[in-house]
Short mmCIF file of C-alpha atoms in Angstrom, two decimals:
data_model
loop_
_atom_site.label_atom_id
_atom_site.label_comp_id
_atom_site.label_asym_id
_atom_site.label_seq_id
_atom_site.Cartn_x
_atom_site.Cartn_y
_atom_site.Cartn_z
CA LEU V 1 24.43 -3.90 -27.19
CA LYS V 2 27.43 -6.04 -25.52
CA GLY V 3 25.58 -9.13 -24.58
CA PRO V 4 22.91 -10.50 -22.50
CA VAL V 5 21.95 -8.75 -19.12
CA LEU V 6 20.38 -10.48 -16.25
CA THR V 7 18.50 -8.57 -13.49
CA ILE V 8 17.98 -10.32 -10.08
CA ARG V 9 15.60 -8.72 -7.44
CA LYS V 10 17.04 -10.22 -4.31
CA PHE V 11 15.09 -9.38 -1.04
CA ASN V 12 16.81 -8.96 2.32
CA LYS V 13 15.82 -12.12 4.50
CA LYS V 14 16.69 -10.22 7.54
CA LEU V 15 13.57 -7.88 6.91
CA GLU V 16 10.58 -10.05 7.65
CA SER V 17 8.83 -8.44 10.62
CA ILE V 18 7.84 -4.83 11.82
CA ASP V 19 10.47 -5.27 14.42
CA ASP V 20 13.32 -5.55 11.80
CA LEU V 21 12.13 -2.08 10.51
CA LEU V 22 12.14 -0.87 14.14
CA ARG V 23 15.74 -1.98 14.64
CA ARG V 24 16.66 -0.22 11.52
CA GLY V 25 15.00 2.97 12.53
CA SER V 26 12.71 3.05 9.51
CA LEU V 27 9.75 3.98 11.80
CA THR V 28 8.90 4.57 15.42
CA VAL V 29 6.98 2.30 17.80
CA ASP V 30 3.88 4.29 17.64
CA MET V 31 3.97 4.27 13.77
CA ALA V 32 4.43 0.33 13.92
CA ARG V 33 1.43 0.00 16.29
CA PHE V 34 -0.67 2.28 14.06
CA LEU V 35 0.07 0.16 11.08
CA GLU V 36 -0.63 -3.05 12.78
CA VAL V 37 -4.02 -1.79 14.15
CA ALA V 38 -4.80 -0.26 10.49
CA VAL V 39 -4.29 -3.59 8.83
CA GLU V 40 -6.34 -5.52 11.45
CA ALA V 41 -9.19 -2.98 11.15
CA LYS V 42 -9.26 -3.68 7.46
CA LEU V 43 -8.35 -0.20 6.24
CA ASN V 44 -7.70 0.21 2.50
CA ILE V 45 -3.92 0.93 2.38
CA ILE V 46 -1.64 2.20 -0.43
CA ILE V 47 2.12 2.09 -0.04
CA SER V 48 3.85 4.73 -2.17
CA GLY V 49 7.51 5.20 -3.04
CA GLY V 50 10.03 5.46 -5.77
CA THR V 51 11.99 2.50 -7.32
CA GLY V 52 13.99 0.38 -4.72
CA THR V 53 12.58 2.05 -1.86
CA GLY V 54 11.28 -1.00 -0.33
CA LYS V 55 7.58 -0.89 -1.14
CA THR V 56 7.39 -4.80 -1.65
CA THR V 57 9.09 -5.55 1.44
CA LEU V 58 6.87 -3.23 3.61
CA LEU V 59 3.89 -4.85 1.86
CA ASN V 60 5.14 -8.18 2.80
CA ILE V 61 5.74 -7.16 6.29
CA LEU V 62 2.27 -5.60 6.78
CA SER V 63 0.63 -8.69 5.35
CA GLY V 64 2.08 -10.44 8.60
CA PHE V 65 -0.83 -8.79 10.52
CA LEU V 66 -3.39 -10.47 8.52
CA GLY V 67 -5.58 -13.18 10.14
CA GLU V 68 -5.06 -16.77 9.97
CA ASP V 69 -8.74 -17.29 9.37
CA GLU V 70 -8.89 -14.90 6.43
CA ARG V 71 -8.97 -15.98 2.73
CA ILE V 72 -6.19 -13.82 1.15
CA ILE V 73 -5.55 -13.47 -2.72
CA THR V 74 -2.38 -11.90 -3.90
CA ILE V 75 -2.17 -10.53 -7.47
CA GLU V 76 1.38 -9.86 -8.96
CA ASP V 77 3.35 -9.64 -12.04
CA ALA V 78 6.16 -11.78 -10.60
CA ALA V 79 5.35 -13.56 -7.34
CA GLU V 80 7.33 -12.06 -4.81
CA LEU V 81 5.25 -11.93 -1.68
CA LYS V 82 5.65 -14.43 0.93
CA LEU V 83 2.84 -14.87 3.14
CA HIS V 84 2.72 -17.35 6.00
CA GLN V 85 -1.12 -17.58 6.50
CA LYS V 86 -2.76 -20.85 5.65
CA HIS V 87 -5.39 -19.75 3.24
CA VAL V 88 -3.33 -17.95 0.47
CA ILE V 89 -4.34 -17.96 -3.21
CA SER V 90 -1.38 -16.47 -5.42
CA LEU V 91 -2.18 -15.26 -8.80
CA GLU V 92 0.41 -14.13 -11.38
CA THR V 93 0.32 -12.54 -14.72
CA ARG V 94 1.08 -14.04 -17.99
CA LEU V 95 2.65 -12.51 -21.06
CA THR V 96 1.38 -13.52 -24.56
CA ASN V 97 2.75 -16.47 -26.38
CA TYR V 98 4.50 -16.62 -29.69
CA GLU V 99 1.19 -16.46 -31.41
CA GLY V 100 0.23 -13.24 -29.28
CA GLU V 101 -2.32 -14.96 -27.36
CA GLY V 102 -2.98 -16.13 -23.78
CA GLU V 103 -2.04 -12.89 -21.96
CA VAL V 104 -3.46 -12.69 -18.47
CA THR V 105 -3.14 -9.09 -17.08
CA ILE V 106 -3.56 -7.56 -13.59
CA ARG V 107 -6.76 -6.40 -14.58
CA ASP V 108 -8.07 -9.94 -15.59
CA LEU V 109 -6.86 -11.27 -12.31
CA VAL V 110 -8.52 -8.55 -10.11
CA ARG V 111 -11.65 -9.22 -11.85
CA ASN V 112 -11.51 -12.86 -11.37
CA SER V 113 -10.55 -12.61 -7.68
CA LEU V 114 -13.70 -10.85 -6.78
CA ARG V 115 -15.43 -14.33 -7.63
CA MET V 116 -13.37 -16.10 -5.23
CA ARG V 117 -14.93 -14.62 -1.97
CA PRO V 118 -11.88 -12.92 -0.86
CA ASP V 119 -11.33 -11.53 2.68
CA ARG V 120 -8.47 -9.51 1.61
CA ILE V 121 -7.01 -8.65 -1.99
CA ILE V 122 -3.29 -7.81 -2.13
CA VAL V 123 -2.09 -6.18 -5.50
CA GLY V 124 1.61 -6.29 -5.78
CA GLU V 125 1.63 -3.10 -7.69
CA VAL V 126 -1.13 -0.95 -9.28
CA ARG V 127 0.19 0.65 -12.62
CA GLY V 128 -2.75 0.77 -15.23
CA LYS V 129 -6.42 0.26 -15.89
CA GLU V 130 -6.76 -2.31 -13.06
CA ALA V 131 -6.80 0.63 -10.69
CA PHE V 132 -10.42 1.21 -11.49
CA ASP V 133 -11.39 -2.40 -10.89
CA MET V 134 -9.66 -2.41 -7.51
CA MET V 135 -11.37 0.88 -6.59
CA GLN V 136 -14.59 -0.74 -7.41
CA ALA V 137 -13.73 -3.72 -5.08
CA MET V 138 -12.84 -1.48 -2.16
CA ASN V 139 -16.08 0.46 -2.60
CA THR V 140 -18.16 -2.77 -2.76
CA GLY V 141 -17.45 -4.23 0.55
CA HIS V 142 -13.83 -5.71 0.15
CA GLU V 143 -12.30 -3.98 2.72
CA GLY V 144 -8.59 -4.35 4.03
CA SER V 145 -7.13 -4.26 0.44
CA LEU V 146 -3.39 -3.58 0.23
CA THR V 147 -1.44 -2.40 -2.72
CA THR V 148 1.84 -0.44 -3.79
CA LEU V 149 2.39 2.17 -6.76
CA HIS V 150 5.22 4.35 -7.66
CA ALA V 151 4.98 7.93 -6.51
CA ASN V 152 7.23 10.59 -4.97
CA ASN V 153 4.69 11.74 -2.39
CA PRO V 154 1.21 10.91 -1.04
CA ILE V 155 -0.23 13.69 -3.31
CA ASP V 156 1.51 12.26 -6.35
CA ALA V 157 0.05 8.69 -5.48
CA ILE V 158 -3.40 10.16 -5.35
CA ASN V 159 -2.96 11.80 -8.72
CA ARG V 160 -1.32 8.75 -10.23
CA LEU V 161 -4.40 6.81 -9.11
CA GLU V 162 -6.58 9.27 -10.67
CA THR V 163 -4.69 8.99 -13.96
CA MET V 164 -4.86 5.40 -14.04
CA ILE V 165 -8.55 5.18 -13.58
CA LEU V 166 -9.06 7.62 -16.34
CA MET V 167 -7.00 5.54 -18.71
CA ASN V 168 -10.04 3.21 -18.97
CA GLU V 169 -11.51 5.82 -21.48
CA MET V 170 -14.91 5.67 -19.95
CA GLU V 171 -16.93 8.82 -19.72
CA ILE V 172 -16.49 9.35 -16.04
CA PRO V 173 -16.10 12.93 -14.65
CA VAL V 174 -13.06 13.73 -12.96
CA SER V 175 -15.21 14.54 -9.81
CA ALA V 176 -16.70 11.16 -9.82
CA VAL V 177 -13.31 9.41 -9.99
CA ARG V 178 -12.08 11.52 -6.94
CA GLY V 179 -15.17 10.65 -4.98
CA TYR V 180 -14.38 6.93 -5.81
CA ILE V 181 -10.81 7.33 -4.60
CA GLU V 182 -11.92 9.34 -1.32
CA ASN V 183 -14.38 6.48 -0.55
CA ALA V 184 -12.01 3.71 -1.20
CA ILE V 185 -8.72 4.57 0.14
CA ASP V 186 -8.09 5.14 3.86
CA ILE V 187 -4.36 5.26 4.38
CA VAL V 188 -1.46 6.33 2.13
CA ILE V 189 2.10 5.12 3.44
CA GLN V 190 4.94 6.95 1.80
CA ILE V 191 8.44 5.29 1.82
CA ASP V 192 11.66 6.78 0.56
CA ARG V 193 15.34 6.10 0.31
CA LEU V 194 17.36 8.74 1.85
CA SER V 195 20.50 10.35 0.92
CA ASP V 196 22.51 7.67 3.10
CA GLY V 197 20.77 4.87 1.18
CA LYS V 198 18.69 3.96 4.30
CA ARG V 199 14.93 3.46 3.72
CA LYS V 200 12.34 5.24 6.00
CA ILE V 201 8.62 5.63 6.13
CA THR V 202 8.48 9.32 5.64
CA SER V 203 4.77 9.73 6.09
CA ILE V 204 1.63 8.11 6.87
CA SER V 205 -1.30 10.03 5.74
CA GLU V 206 -5.19 9.64 5.69
CA VAL V 207 -7.59 10.64 3.05
CA ALA V 208 -9.60 13.11 5.01
CA GLY V 209 -12.25 14.11 2.54
CA MET V 210 -12.53 16.67 -0.09
CA GLU V 211 -11.66 20.31 -0.38
CA ASP V 212 -12.27 22.66 -3.33
CA GLY V 213 -13.05 19.54 -5.31
CA ASN V 214 -9.64 18.09 -4.53
CA ILE V 215 -8.83 15.07 -2.36
CA LEU V 216 -7.54 16.32 1.12
CA LEU V 217 -4.80 14.23 2.74
CA LYS V 218 -3.73 14.76 6.43
CA ASP V 219 -0.53 13.56 7.91
CA ILE V 220 -0.76 11.39 10.99
CA PHE V 221 2.93 10.66 11.29
CA THR V 222 6.02 12.22 9.24
CA PHE V 223 9.76 12.02 9.03
CA LYS V 224 11.53 15.19 8.24
CA GLN V 225 15.20 15.10 7.19
CA THR V 226 17.29 18.20 8.56
CA GLY V 227 20.52 17.36 7.43
CA VAL V 228 23.60 15.02 7.01
CA SER V 229 26.06 14.17 9.78
CA GLY V 230 29.73 14.08 9.57
CA ASP V 231 29.83 10.33 8.60
CA GLY V 232 27.22 10.74 5.89
CA ASN V 233 24.03 9.56 7.72
CA ALA V 234 20.79 11.51 7.11
CA VAL V 235 19.75 13.36 10.21
CA GLY V 236 16.00 14.00 10.92
CA GLU V 237 13.14 13.37 13.36
CA PHE V 238 9.83 11.72 13.38
CA ARG V 239 6.76 13.54 14.43
CA MET V 240 3.23 12.31 15.49
CA TYR V 241 0.39 14.79 15.02
CA LYS V 242 -1.82 14.54 18.09
CA ARG V 243 -5.05 15.22 16.59
CA LYS V 244 -7.37 12.31 16.35
CA PRO V 245 -7.42 11.02 12.67
CA LEU V 246 -10.89 10.25 10.95
CA VAL V 247 -9.84 6.68 10.45
CA TYR V 248 -9.82 6.24 14.35
CA ASP V 249 -13.39 5.85 14.33
CA LYS V 250 -13.22 2.86 11.88
CA ILE V 251 -10.53 1.23 14.07
CA VAL V 252 -12.70 1.65 17.17
CA ARG V 253 -15.67 0.23 15.39
CA LYS V 254 -13.59 -3.13 14.86
CA GLY V 255 -13.13 -3.35 18.63
CA LEU V 256 -9.54 -2.24 18.23
CA GLU V 257 -7.58 0.36 20.37
CA LEU V 258 -4.34 2.45 20.13
CA LYS V 259 -3.73 2.88 23.85
CA ASP V 260 -4.53 6.56 24.17
CA MET V 261 -2.12 7.44 21.41
CA PHE V 262 -4.34 10.34 19.94
CA ASN V 263 -5.73 11.77 23.27
#
């Protein structure tokens, strides 16, 4: 009302590798190693979090684990990812012109990317009907896909994904949608901004099948805040669950190891 407003999304150039996150205490060494192997093993990964929690930054860092010989397609509303591999195709949406024509949506780009023989599909953020096309891609041999979405916890992330798929107004039973998601998604990473403003990966969970008709999530790593120190910093601890996750078998089949992490 009082004049034009300009919003600038400025990314921290000091956060370009997983080592930068380790130095800031955003995760542990075991979590970093697990995420590296999960990306290399072509697990399908969703990064979940609220606005300004660092989802795009984490997505960019995880993309650094992709192979130099892979054909990577990135799909975004506004091009923000900076991949350093040699074979990257960057696709960006387009708004309608003054005549109301020429719009190119995330969904259009996801569908067209499947014709480009991708080794990896990275969607900057899933927020609508394109979720269905992405789930289809993940279920038809396009392994190793990465994306982000807005959600406050991993369960909310799965529920949002389910809602977005149902937005397509197709006659698909909810049970079938949940089966789609269960077969497509391997890992959900939750990233949060704590009370002191610092960002931490608060959980890494796996999709571990169905229970009573609902998708079952099991934590592999978690961070629990226990309080606030005298100087205002959030206090808490990371925890690793020693049980062997189901995705471990997929990792081993790719010839990768986790140095007896879950033994």
